[in-house]
CSV table of C-alpha atoms in Angstrom, one decimal:
chain,number,residue,atom,x,y,z
D,51,UNK,CA,91.5,90.6,25.5
D,52,UNK,CA,94.9,88.9,25.8
D,53,UNK,CA,95.6,86.0,25.6
D,54,UNK,CA,97.8,84.4,27.9
D,55,UNK,CA,100.2,80.6,28.0
D,56,UNK,CA,99.0,77.7,30.2
D,57,UNK,CA,101.9,78.6,32.7
D,58,UNK,CA,100.3,81.9,33.4
D,59,UNK,CA,96.8,80.4,33.0
D,60,UNK,CA,97.8,78.3,36.0
D,61,UNK,CA,99.5,81.5,37.9
D,62,UNK,CA,95.9,83.7,37.2
D,63,UNK,CA,93.3,81.0,38.3
D,64,UNK,CA,96.7,80.5,42.2
D,65,UNK,CA,95.4,84.3,41.9
D,66,UNK,CA,92.0,84.3,41.8
D,67,UNK,CA,91.8,81.6,44.2
D,68,UNK,CA,93.8,84.0,47.1
D,69,UNK,CA,91.4,86.7,46.1
D,70,UNK,CA,88.4,85.3,46.2
D,71,UNK,CA,89.6,83.5,49.0
D,72,UNK,CA,88.3,79.9,47.6
D,73,UNK,CA,90.0,76.7,47.2
D,74,UNK,CA,90.7,75.4,43.6
D,75,UNK,CA,87.9,73.1,43.6
D,76,UNK,CA,85.9,75.7,44.2
D,77,UNK,CA,86.7,77.5,41.2
D,78,UNK,CA,86.7,74.0,39.3
D,79,UNK,CA,82.6,73.5,40.6
D,80,UNK,CA,82.5,77.5,38.6
D,81,UNK,CA,83.8,76.4,35.6
D,82,UNK,CA,81.9,72.6,35.5
D,83,UNK,CA,78.9,75.1,36.3
D,84,UNK,CA,79.7,77.3,33.1
D,85,UNK,CA,80.0,74.3,30.8
D,86,UNK,CA,76.8,72.3,31.5
D,87,UNK,CA,74.8,75.8,31.5
D,88,UNK,CA,76.2,75.9,27.8
D,89,UNK,CA,75.4,72.1,26.9
D,90,UNK,CA,71.7,72.6,28.7
D,91,UNK,CA,71.3,75.8,26.1
D,92,UNK,CA,72.2,73.6,23.1
D,93,UNK,CA,70.4,70.1,24.2
D,94,UNK,CA,66.8,68.6,25.9
D,95,UNK,CA,67.2,66.3,28.9
D,96,UNK,CA,66.5,63.2,26.4
D,97,UNK,CA,69.9,63.8,25.3
D,98,UNK,CA,72.6,61.1,25.5
D,99,UNK,CA,75.5,61.9,26.6
D,100,UNK,CA,78.7,60.5,26.9
D,101,UNK,CA,81.3,62.0,29.2
D,102,UNK,CA,84.8,60.6,28.9
D,103,UNK,CA,87.2,62.0,31.6
D,104,UNK,CA,91.4,62.0,32.4
D,105,UNK,CA,92.6,62.1,35.7
D,106,UNK,CA,93.6,65.1,36.0
D,107,UNK,CA,91.3,68.7,36.3
D,108,UNK,CA,90.4,68.2,33.1
D,109,UNK,CA,88.9,65.4,34.4
D,110,UNK,CA,87.4,66.9,37.0
D,111,UNK,CA,85.5,69.4,35.3
D,112,UNK,CA,83.9,66.9,33.3
D,113,UNK,CA,82.5,64.9,35.9
D,114,UNK,CA,81.0,67.9,37.9
D,115,UNK,CA,79.2,68.7,34.6
D,116,UNK,CA,78.3,64.9,34.1
D,117,UNK,CA,76.8,65.3,38.1
D,118,UNK,CA,75.4,68.7,37.5
D,119,UNK,CA,73.7,68.0,34.3
D,120,UNK,CA,72.5,64.3,36.0
D,121,UNK,CA,70.9,66.7,38.6
D,122,UNK,CA,69.8,69.1,36.0
D,123,UNK,CA,66.4,65.9,35.3
D,124,UNK,CA,69.3,64.7,32.3
D,125,UNK,CA,68.8,61.1,33.3
D,126,UNK,CA,71.1,59.4,30.1
D,127,UNK,CA,74.8,60.0,30.8
D,128,UNK,CA,77.6,57.7,30.8
D,129,UNK,CA,80.4,58.2,32.9
D,130,UNK,CA,83.8,57.4,32.0
D,131,UNK,CA,86.7,58.3,33.8
D,132,UNK,CA,90.0,57.1,32.5
D,133,UNK,CA,92.3,56.3,35.9
D,134,UNK,CA,95.1,53.4,34.3
D,135,UNK,CA,97.8,54.7,36.2
D,136,UNK,CA,96.0,54.8,40.0
D,137,UNK,CA,96.3,58.4,40.3
D,138,UNK,CA,93.6,61.0,40.5
D,139,UNK,CA,94.3,65.0,40.9
D,140,UNK,CA,93.1,66.2,43.9
D,141,UNK,CA,90.5,68.7,43.0
D,142,UNK,CA,89.0,65.2,40.4
D,143,UNK,CA,88.7,63.0,43.3
D,144,UNK,CA,86.4,65.2,45.0
D,145,UNK,CA,84.0,65.6,41.7
D,146,UNK,CA,84.7,61.3,41.3
D,147,UNK,CA,83.1,61.0,45.1
D,148,UNK,CA,80.6,64.0,44.7
D,149,UNK,CA,79.2,62.1,41.7
D,150,UNK,CA,79.4,58.3,42.8
D,151,UNK,CA,76.8,59.7,45.6
D,152,UNK,CA,74.3,60.2,43.3
D,153,UNK,CA,72.0,56.9,43.2
D,154,UNK,CA,71.4,55.8,39.3
D,155,UNK,CA,74.6,57.2,37.5
D,156,UNK,CA,76.3,54.8,35.1
D,157,UNK,CA,79.4,55.3,35.5
D,158,UNK,CA,82.9,53.4,35.4
D,159,UNK,CA,86.7,53.9,36.1
D,160,UNK,CA,88.8,52.3,33.8
D,161,UNK,CA,91.5,51.0,34.9
D,162,UNK,CA,92.7,48.6,32.9
D,163,UNK,CA,90.4,47.2,30.0
D,164,UNK,CA,88.1,49.9,28.0
D,165,UNK,CA,84.7,48.0,26.7
D,166,UNK,CA,84.1,51.5,24.5
D,167,UNK,CA,80.9,52.5,24.4
D,168,UNK,CA,78.7,52.3,21.4
D,169,UNK,CA,79.0,56.3,19.8
D,170,UNK,CA,76.6,57.3,16.9
D,171,UNK,CA,76.0,60.5,15.4
D,172,UNK,CA,72.8,61.1,17.3
D,173,UNK,CA,74.8,61.3,20.9
D,174,UNK,CA,76.7,64.2,22.3
D,175,UNK,CA,80.6,63.2,24.0
D,176,UNK,CA,82.1,65.8,26.4
D,177,UNK,CA,85.6,65.3,26.2
D,178,UNK,CA,87.4,66.1,29.3
D,179,UNK,CA,90.6,63.8,29.1
D,180,UNK,CA,93.3,65.8,28.9
D,181,UNK,CA,93.4,70.2,28.9
D,182,UNK,CA,96.1,72.2,29.1
D,183,UNK,CA,98.3,70.5,31.7
D,184,UNK,CA,99.4,67.9,29.0
D,185,UNK,CA,103.4,67.5,28.9
D,186,UNK,CA,103.2,64.7,25.4
D,187,UNK,CA,100.9,63.8,22.5
D,188,UNK,CA,98.7,61.3,23.1
D,189,UNK,CA,99.8,58.0,23.4
D,190,UNK,CA,98.6,54.8,23.2
D,191,UNK,CA,94.8,54.1,24.8
D,192,UNK,CA,94.5,57.3,24.4
D,193,UNK,CA,95.7,58.2,20.8
D,194,UNK,CA,93.0,55.1,20.0
D,195,UNK,CA,90.3,56.6,22.6
D,196,UNK,CA,91.2,59.9,20.3
D,197,UNK,CA,90.6,57.9,16.9
D,198,UNK,CA,87.6,55.6,18.1
D,199,UNK,CA,85.8,59.3,20.0
D,200,UNK,CA,86.8,61.0,16.1
D,201,UNK,CA,85.8,58.2,13.6
D,202,UNK,CA,82.2,57.7,15.2
D,203,UNK,CA,80.4,60.6,13.8
D,204,UNK,CA,79.0,62.0,17.6
D,205,UNK,CA,79.2,66.1,18.4
D,206,UNK,CA,81.6,66.6,20.4
D,207,UNK,CA,82.1,68.9,23.0
D,208,UNK,CA,85.4,69.7,24.9
D,209,UNK,CA,86.3,71.3,28.3
D,210,UNK,CA,88.6,73.9,28.1
D,211,UNK,CA,91.0,72.8,25.5
D,212,UNK,CA,90.3,69.3,22.9
D,213,UNK,CA,92.3,66.8,24.5
D,214,UNK,CA,95.4,65.8,22.3
D,215,UNK,CA,96.2,69.5,21.5
D,216,UNK,CA,98.7,72.0,23.1
D,217,UNK,CA,97.3,75.5,24.0
D,218,UNK,CA,99.9,77.1,22.5
D,219,UNK,CA,102.3,75.1,19.4
D,220,UNK,CA,101.4,72.0,17.7
D,221,UNK,CA,104.1,71.6,15.0
D,222,UNK,CA,105.4,68.2,15.5
D,223,UNK,CA,101.9,67.0,16.8
D,224,UNK,CA,100.1,65.0,14.3
D,225,UNK,CA,96.4,66.4,14.0
D,226,UNK,CA,94.7,62.6,13.8
D,227,UNK,CA,96.0,62.3,17.5
D,228,UNK,CA,94.0,64.5,19.1
D,229,UNK,CA,90.2,64.6,19.7
D,230,UNK,CA,88.6,66.9,16.8
D,231,UNK,CA,85.5,68.5,18.7
D,232,UNK,CA,82.8,70.3,17.5
D,233,UNK,CA,82.9,72.6,20.1
D,234,UNK,CA,85.3,73.6,22.3
D,235,UNK,CA,84.1,75.8,25.5
D,236,UNK,CA,87.0,77.5,26.3
D,237,UNK,CA,87.3,79.1,30.4
D,238,UNK,CA,87.6,83.4,30.4
D,239,UNK,CA,90.3,83.4,28.1
D,240,UNK,CA,90.9,81.5,24.7
D,241,UNK,CA,94.1,79.6,23.7
D,242,UNK,CA,96.7,80.5,21.2
D,243,UNK,CA,96.2,77.5,19.4
D,244,UNK,CA,92.6,78.5,18.5
D,245,UNK,CA,93.9,81.4,16.1
D,246,UNK,CA,95.9,79.0,13.7
D,247,UNK,CA,94.0,77.5,10.9
D,248,UNK,CA,96.3,73.9,11.0
D,249,UNK,CA,93.7,73.7,13.8
D,250,UNK,CA,90.3,74.7,12.9
D,251,UNK,CA,89.2,70.7,12.5
D,252,UNK,CA,90.3,70.5,16.0
D,253,UNK,CA,88.8,72.8,17.8
D,254,UNK,CA,85.7,73.5,15.7
D,255,UNK,CA,83.7,76.3,16.9
D,256,UNK,CA,85.4,78.1,20.1
D,257,UNK,CA,83.4,79.8,23.0
D,258,UNK,CA,84.4,81.6,25.6
D,259,UNK,CA,82.5,80.9,29.2
D,260,UNK,CA,83.4,83.3,31.6
D,261,UNK,CA,84.1,81.5,35.2
D,262,UNK,CA,84.9,85.4,37.0
D,263,UNK,CA,89.2,85.3,37.1
D,264,UNK,CA,90.7,87.9,38.7
D,265,UNK,CA,90.3,90.7,36.7
D,266,UNK,CA,93.2,92.5,37.6
D,267,UNK,CA,95.3,89.9,37.9
D,268,UNK,CA,94.8,90.0,34.4
D,269,UNK,CA,95.1,93.1,34.0
D,270,UNK,CA,98.5,93.2,35.8
D,271,UNK,CA,99.6,90.0,34.2
D,272,UNK,CA,101.8,91.3,30.2
D,273,UNK,CA,100.9,89.1,27.4
D,274,UNK,CA,102.5,89.0,24.4
D,275,UNK,CA,99.3,88.6,22.6
D,276,UNK,CA,96.2,89.9,22.1
D,277,UNK,CA,92.6,88.8,20.4
D,278,UNK,CA,91.7,92.9,19.5
D,279,UNK,CA,87.7,93.6,19.8
D,280,UNK,CA,86.0,96.4,19.1
D,281,UNK,CA,86.3,97.7,23.0
D,282,UNK,CA,89.9,97.4,22.5
D,283,UNK,CA,89.4,99.8,19.2
D,284,UNK,CA,87.3,102.0,20.3
D,285,UNK,CA,89.4,104.0,23.0
D,286,UNK,CA,92.0,104.2,20.3
D,287,UNK,CA,90.1,106.2,17.5
D,288,UNK,CA,89.9,110.0,17.8
D,289,UNK,CA,87.6,112.5,18.2
D,290,UNK,CA,87.2,115.2,14.7
D,291,UNK,CA,87.3,118.6,15.7
D,292,UNK,CA,84.1,120.1,14.2
D,293,UNK,CA,86.6,123.1,13.2
D,294,UNK,CA,88.7,121.2,11.0
D,295,UNK,CA,89.5,121.1,7.4
D,296,UNK,CA,90.2,118.2,5.1
D,297,UNK,CA,94.2,119.3,5.4
D,298,UNK,CA,93.3,118.5,9.1
D,299,UNK,CA,92.9,114.9,8.3
D,300,UNK,CA,96.3,114.1,6.6
D,301,UNK,CA,96.8,113.4,2.3
D,302,UNK,CA,97.4,110.0,1.1
D,303,UNK,CA,99.8,109.1,-2.0
D,304,UNK,CA,99.1,105.8,-3.3
D,305,UNK,CA,101.4,104.7,-5.8
D,306,UNK,CA,99.0,101.8,-7.2
D,307,UNK,CA,97.2,100.4,-10.6
D,308,UNK,CA,99.0,99.5,-13.8
D,309,UNK,CA,96.8,99.1,-18.0
D,310,UNK,CA,94.1,96.5,-16.7
D,311,UNK,CA,94.4,96.4,-13.3
D,312,UNK,CA,93.4,100.1,-12.6
D,313,UNK,CA,90.2,98.5,-10.5
D,314,UNK,CA,93.3,98.2,-7.1
D,315,UNK,CA,93.8,101.7,-7.2
D,316,UNK,CA,90.6,102.7,-7.4
D,317,UNK,CA,89.8,100.1,-4.2
D,318,UNK,CA,92.6,101.0,-1.7
D,319,UNK,CA,91.4,104.8,-2.6
D,320,UNK,CA,88.1,104.2,-1.5
D,321,UNK,CA,89.0,102.8,1.6
D,322,UNK,CA,91.3,105.3,2.2
D,323,UNK,CA,89.0,107.9,1.7
D,324,UNK,CA,85.9,105.7,4.1
D,325,UNK,CA,88.3,105.5,6.6
D,326,UNK,CA,88.7,109.4,7.1
D,327,UNK,CA,91.7,110.5,4.8
D,328,UNK,CA,91.6,113.8,4.3
D,329,UNK,CA,93.0,113.9,0.7
D,330,UNK,CA,93.8,111.6,-1.9
D,331,UNK,CA,96.0,111.0,-4.5
D,332,UNK,CA,96.8,108.2,-7.0
D,333,UNK,CA,100.0,108.0,-9.2
D,334,UNK,CA,99.3,105.3,-11.6
D,335,UNK,CA,99.8,104.6,-15.5
D,336,UNK,CA,98.7,107.8,-17.6
D,337,UNK,CA,95.9,105.1,-19.2
D,338,UNK,CA,93.9,105.2,-16.0
D,339,UNK,CA,93.0,108.7,-16.0
D,340,UNK,CA,89.1,108.7,-17.3
D,341,UNK,CA,88.3,105.8,-16.1
D,342,UNK,CA,89.7,106.8,-12.5
D,343,UNK,CA,88.1,110.3,-12.3
D,344,UNK,CA,84.4,108.8,-13.9
D,345,UNK,CA,84.2,105.9,-11.2
D,346,UNK,CA,86.3,108.4,-8.2
D,347,UNK,CA,85.7,112.0,-8.4
D,348,UNK,CA,87.2,112.6,-5.3
D,349,UNK,CA,90.4,111.7,-6.1
D,350,UNK,CA,93.2,113.6,-7.1
D,351,UNK,CA,95.0,111.8,-9.8
D,352,UNK,CA,98.7,112.0,-11.0
D,353,UNK,CA,99.4,110.7,-14.1
D,354,UNK,CA,103.3,108.9,-14.7
D,355,UNK,CA,105.1,109.5,-17.6
D,356,UNK,CA,104.7,105.9,-18.5
D,357,UNK,CA,101.6,105.3,-20.2
D,358,UNK,CA,101.0,101.2,-18.6
D,359,UNK,CA,102.9,101.0,-16.1
D,360,UNK,CA,104.5,103.2,-13.0
D,361,UNK,CA,108.0,104.2,-13.2
D,362,UNK,CA,108.6,107.2,-11.0
D,363,UNK,CA,107.6,107.3,-7.8
D,364,UNK,CA,108.9,110.6,-6.8
D,365,UNK,CA,106.8,112.8,-4.0
D,366,UNK,CA,106.0,116.4,-5.3
D,367,UNK,CA,103.9,117.1,-2.8
D,368,UNK,CA,104.1,117.0,1.6
D,369,UNK,CA,101.3,113.8,2.4
D,370,UNK,CA,101.3,112.7,5.7
D,371,UNK,CA,101.0,108.7,4.4
D,372,UNK,CA,102.1,106.8,1.1
D,373,UNK,CA,100.5,103.5,0.3
D,374,UNK,CA,102.4,101.5,-2.2
D,375,UNK,CA,101.5,97.8,-4.5
D,376,UNK,CA,97.9,97.6,-5.3
D,377,UNK,CA,97.8,96.4,-8.8
D,378,UNK,CA,100.6,98.4,-10.2
D,379,UNK,CA,102.5,95.1,-11.9
D,380,UNK,CA,106.4,94.2,-11.3
D,381,UNK,CA,107.9,95.6,-14.1
D,382,UNK,CA,111.7,95.9,-13.9
D,383,UNK,CA,111.6,99.9,-14.1
D,384,UNK,CA,108.7,99.7,-11.2
D,385,UNK,CA,111.0,98.0,-9.2
D,386,UNK,CA,113.3,100.6,-9.5
D,387,UNK,CA,111.3,103.4,-9.0
D,388,UNK,CA,110.0,101.0,-5.8
D,389,UNK,CA,113.5,101.3,-4.6
D,390,UNK,CA,114.1,105.2,-5.3
D,391,UNK,CA,111.2,105.8,-3.4
D,392,UNK,CA,112.5,103.4,-0.3
D,393,UNK,CA,115.5,105.3,-0.1
D,394,UNK,CA,114.0,108.8,-0.3
D,395,UNK,CA,110.9,108.4,1.0
D,396,UNK,CA,110.5,110.0,5.1
D,397,UNK,CA,106.3,109.6,5.3
D,398,UNK,CA,104.7,106.0,7.2
D,399,UNK,CA,104.4,104.0,4.5
D,400,UNK,CA,101.9,100.8,3.5
D,401,UNK,CA,103.6,98.5,1.3
D,402,UNK,CA,100.9,95.6,-0.1
D,403,UNK,CA,100.6,93.6,-3.2
D,404,UNK,CA,103.1,93.8,-6.2
D,405,UNK,CA,104.8,96.2,-3.7
D,406,UNK,CA,106.0,92.7,-1.8
D,407,UNK,CA,106.1,90.9,-5.1
D,408,UNK,CA,108.5,93.2,-6.3
D,409,UNK,CA,110.4,93.6,-3.0
D,410,UNK,CA,110.5,89.5,-3.1
D,411,UNK,CA,112.3,90.0,-6.7
D,412,UNK,CA,115.0,91.9,-5.3
D,413,UNK,CA,115.5,91.2,-1.8
D,414,UNK,CA,118.1,94.1,-0.9
D,415,UNK,CA,115.0,96.4,-0.9
D,416,UNK,CA,114.3,94.9,2.6
D,417,UNK,CA,117.0,96.7,4.4
D,418,UNK,CA,115.9,99.7,2.8
D,419,UNK,CA,112.1,99.9,4.8
D,420,UNK,CA,111.9,103.0,6.8
D,421,UNK,CA,111.3,102.4,10.1
D,422,UNK,CA,107.7,101.1,11.3
D,423,UNK,CA,107.1,100.5,8.3
D,424,UNK,CA,103.8,98.5,7.2
D,425,UNK,CA,103.7,95.4,5.4
D,426,UNK,CA,100.6,93.6,4.5
D,427,UNK,CA,101.3,90.2,3.0
D,428,UNK,CA,99.1,87.5,2.7
D,429,UNK,CA,100.6,84.2,2.8
D,430,UNK,CA,101.3,83.4,-0.8
D,431,UNK,CA,103.3,87.1,-0.3
D,432,UNK,CA,105.1,86.6,3.2
D,433,UNK,CA,106.4,82.8,1.7
D,434,UNK,CA,107.6,84.5,-1.6
D,435,UNK,CA,109.4,87.4,0.5
D,436,UNK,CA,110.8,85.0,3.4
D,437,UNK,CA,111.0,82.1,2.2
D,438,UNK,CA,108.8,78.4,2.4
D,439,UNK,CA,107.2,78.1,5.6
D,440,UNK,CA,105.2,74.2,6.4
D,441,UNK,CA,102.4,75.7,8.5
D,442,UNK,CA,101.1,79.0,9.7
D,443,UNK,CA,102.8,78.6,13.4
D,444,UNK,CA,105.8,78.4,11.9
D,445,UNK,CA,105.3,81.7,9.3
D,446,UNK,CA,103.8,83.4,12.3
D,447,UNK,CA,107.2,83.1,14.3
D,448,UNK,CA,109.0,83.7,11.3
D,449,UNK,CA,107.3,86.5,11.4
D,450,UNK,CA,108.1,88.2,15.1
D,451,UNK,CA,111.9,87.6,14.3
D,452,UNK,CA,111.5,89.9,11.2
D,453,UNK,CA,109.7,92.5,12.2
D,454,UNK,CA,111.8,92.6,15.4
D,455,UNK,CA,114.8,92.7,13.0
D,456,UNK,CA,113.6,95.3,10.0
D,457,UNK,CA,111.5,97.1,13.0
D,458,UNK,CA,108.5,97.3,11.1
D,459,UNK,CA,104.6,96.2,11.8
D,460,UNK,CA,103.8,93.3,9.7
D,461,UNK,CA,100.5,92.9,9.4
D,462,UNK,CA,100.0,88.9,8.3
D,463,UNK,CA,96.6,88.3,6.8
D,464,UNK,CA,94.1,85.5,7.6
D,465,UNK,CA,90.9,84.4,9.1
D,466,UNK,CA,92.7,85.9,12.4
D,467,UNK,CA,95.0,88.6,10.7
D,468,UNK,CA,97.9,88.8,12.6
D,469,UNK,CA,99.6,92.4,13.5
D,470,UNK,CA,103.2,91.4,14.3
D,471,UNK,CA,104.4,94.3,16.3
D,472,UNK,CA,108.8,95.0,16.2
D,473,UNK,CA,108.4,94.6,19.9
D,474,UNK,CA,107.3,91.1,18.9
D,475,UNK,CA,103.4,91.4,19.8
D,476,UNK,CA,100.7,90.0,17.9
D,477,UNK,CA,97.5,91.1,17.6
D,478,UNK,CA,95.2,88.9,15.9
D,479,UNK,CA,91.8,89.9,14.5
D,480,UNK,CA,88.2,89.2,15.5
D,481,UNK,CA,86.2,91.1,13.1
D,482,UNK,CA,85.7,89.7,9.3
D,483,UNK,CA,84.3,86.6,7.8
D,484,UNK,CA,85.2,84.3,5.0
D,485,UNK,CA,82.8,86.3,2.1
D,486,UNK,CA,86.2,89.0,2.8
D,487,UNK,CA,88.2,85.9,0.6
D,488,UNK,CA,87.6,87.9,-2.2
D,489,UNK,CA,89.4,90.4,-5.4
D,490,UNK,CA,90.9,93.4,-4.1
D,491,UNK,CA,89.8,93.1,-0.4
D,492,UNK,CA,93.3,93.5,0.8
D,493,UNK,CA,94.1,96.6,-1.9
D,494,UNK,CA,90.8,98.3,0.4
D,495,UNK,CA,93.0,97.1,3.5
D,496,UNK,CA,96.1,99.3,2.0
D,497,UNK,CA,93.5,102.1,2.2
D,498,UNK,CA,92.2,101.5,5.3
D,499,UNK,CA,95.5,101.7,7.1
D,500,UNK,CA,97.0,104.2,4.9
D,501,UNK,CA,93.9,106.8,5.8
D,502,UNK,CA,94.9,105.8,9.7
D,503,UNK,CA,98.5,106.6,9.2
D,504,UNK,CA,97.7,109.9,7.7
D,505,UNK,CA,95.3,110.9,10.6
D,506,UNK,CA,98.2,111.1,12.8
D,507,UNK,CA,97.7,107.1,14.7
D,508,UNK,CA,101.3,106.1,15.3
D,509,UNK,CA,102.1,103.3,12.6
D,510,UNK,CA,101.3,99.9,15.2
D,511,UNK,CA,97.8,101.5,15.4
D,512,UNK,CA,97.2,102.5,12.4
D,513,UNK,CA,97.4,99.2,11.2
D,514,UNK,CA,95.4,97.9,14.2
D,515,UNK,CA,92.6,99.5,14.1
D,516,UNK,CA,92.6,99.4,10.1
D,517,UNK,CA,92.6,96.1,10.4
D,518,UNK,CA,89.7,95.3,12.9
D,519,UNK,CA,87.6,98.8,10.8
D,520,UNK,CA,88.2,96.2,7.7
D,521,UNK,CA,86.9,92.9,9.1
D,522,UNK,CA,83.9,94.8,10.5
D,523,UNK,CA,83.0,96.9,7.5
D,524,UNK,CA,82.9,93.5,5.6
D,525,UNK,CA,80.8,92.3,8.4
D,526,UNK,CA,78.5,94.5,7.7
D,527,UNK,CA,78.6,94.3,4.4
D,528,UNK,CA,78.1,90.6,4.5
D,529,UNK,CA,74.8,90.9,6.6
D,530,UNK,CA,73.8,92.7,3.7
D,531,UNK,CA,74.7,90.7,0.7
D,532,UNK,CA,75.6,87.6,2.3
D,533,UNK,CA,79.1,85.9,2.4
D,534,UNK,CA,78.8,84.7,-1.1
D,535,UNK,CA,77.9,87.7,-2.8
D,536,UNK,CA,80.5,90.4,-0.9
D,537,UNK,CA,82.5,92.4,-2.8
D,538,UNK,CA,85.7,94.8,-2.0
D,539,UNK,CA,84.0,97.2,-3.0
D,540,UNK,CA,81.5,96.6,-0.3
D,541,UNK,CA,83.9,96.4,2.1
D,542,UNK,CA,85.1,99.6,1.4
D,543,UNK,CA,81.8,101.4,1.1
D,544,UNK,CA,80.9,99.9,4.9
D,545,UNK,CA,84.3,101.5,6.7
D,546,UNK,CA,83.1,104.5,7.2
D,547,UNK,CA,79.9,102.6,8.4
D,548,UNK,CA,82.3,100.3,10.5
D,549,UNK,CA,84.0,103.0,12.3
D,550,UNK,CA,80.2,104.6,13.6
D,551,UNK,CA,79.2,100.7,14.8
D,552,UNK,CA,82.5,101.6,17.0
D,553,UNK,CA,82.1,105.0,18.1
D,554,UNK,CA,78.4,104.5,18.9
D,555,UNK,CA,79.1,100.8,20.6
D,556,UNK,CA,76.7,99.6,17.8
D,557,UNK,CA,79.5,96.2,18.2
């Protein structure tokens, strides 16, 4: 699913009106109807609902919702329209007229002084003060209004976007100066701002409402940002021929593990095999041979000449993919071996965990990364590599610039893991759950991406598919164990189940 900027959204809305031969007010009515239906599905007619509208089209949506709820038997509706400069948008004014035509509606138009209504935890507030058209942070009375709503404890439903939050970037905006929604009902596509953890307390739960925006126009309109869903992954998965052998699905070399950290190597290998790789070899410290072969007989173990660490990353056989890093430590000799590997490796390569920490200790290794390498840092690893960042927006912008500069793919792990391609396009993942914040989950992901590389997928596609499959495997596992009890091995074990679910349209 494409994620459009606010400017592009306006263009698509205009194109929708032209294609469907409707006017903007008709589209507003459609959107207000969708919001109304969602509120009706959640609250009974006896619920007190306070609708707070601004002077723009977002206020028009809110006024339309108030009218439609009232017409559906919701009589405890109180409406406040803020028109402090004496100018409403055309469609907002039309909604105002239709609302005032109702008998008995509790309506207040605020032009100067405002006596705020009592709001408590039992109340619902519909926030339609400002939406995507907002140009500047909330100031003065509107800032005070946002604070009043937030302090009330009422359940807040924001229309399309919480008032005060910008649709894309919010680096220099204080979150206390925005309405904090419990539920944000967005139209057709999500906003980029929804994918940044700093905004979670403002956005709350978010849900997309279908208002029949022109599908052809959305397909034709390019976007730098995407949200990856099962329907995006399904057509990318290759059919496995009936007459095939293990070599047809690729060989993966995994350089991982050290004394006391062999589990990381095992988890990466398990994720790799469960995601379809034909052959997997673990090269690790000699001490790990018996333990690895005891718990994973399907894996070939290639012992390093050193007993406790990986000192040699020479590739002796043909492999379709190489993965490096889980649990291997940051010994100086290990860093030397990584440097030699990067200078000589011709295969697609995935670098995670201690491989990234090794590079952070020797930053000149970044220039040795083969074209279209995949690196999979979490926030801490990313900042060790590329400097400290104040927030996730700043970090994503740095990832975009870095992916372009080094011609690599960056998988920036988080709740909505962002796969950043060298083209600058960003793919936010929609699968996964908080239970996956557990030791070893990232090691599994390394193996999953390597498996798709080995099977012949382009690195940027392998990363995108791998991240989604990994997250879905976590969702399937969490349904079995609960988020609290989720283990990385549960994720690895369910990777094949996840792929099956995608192919069979079970998700």
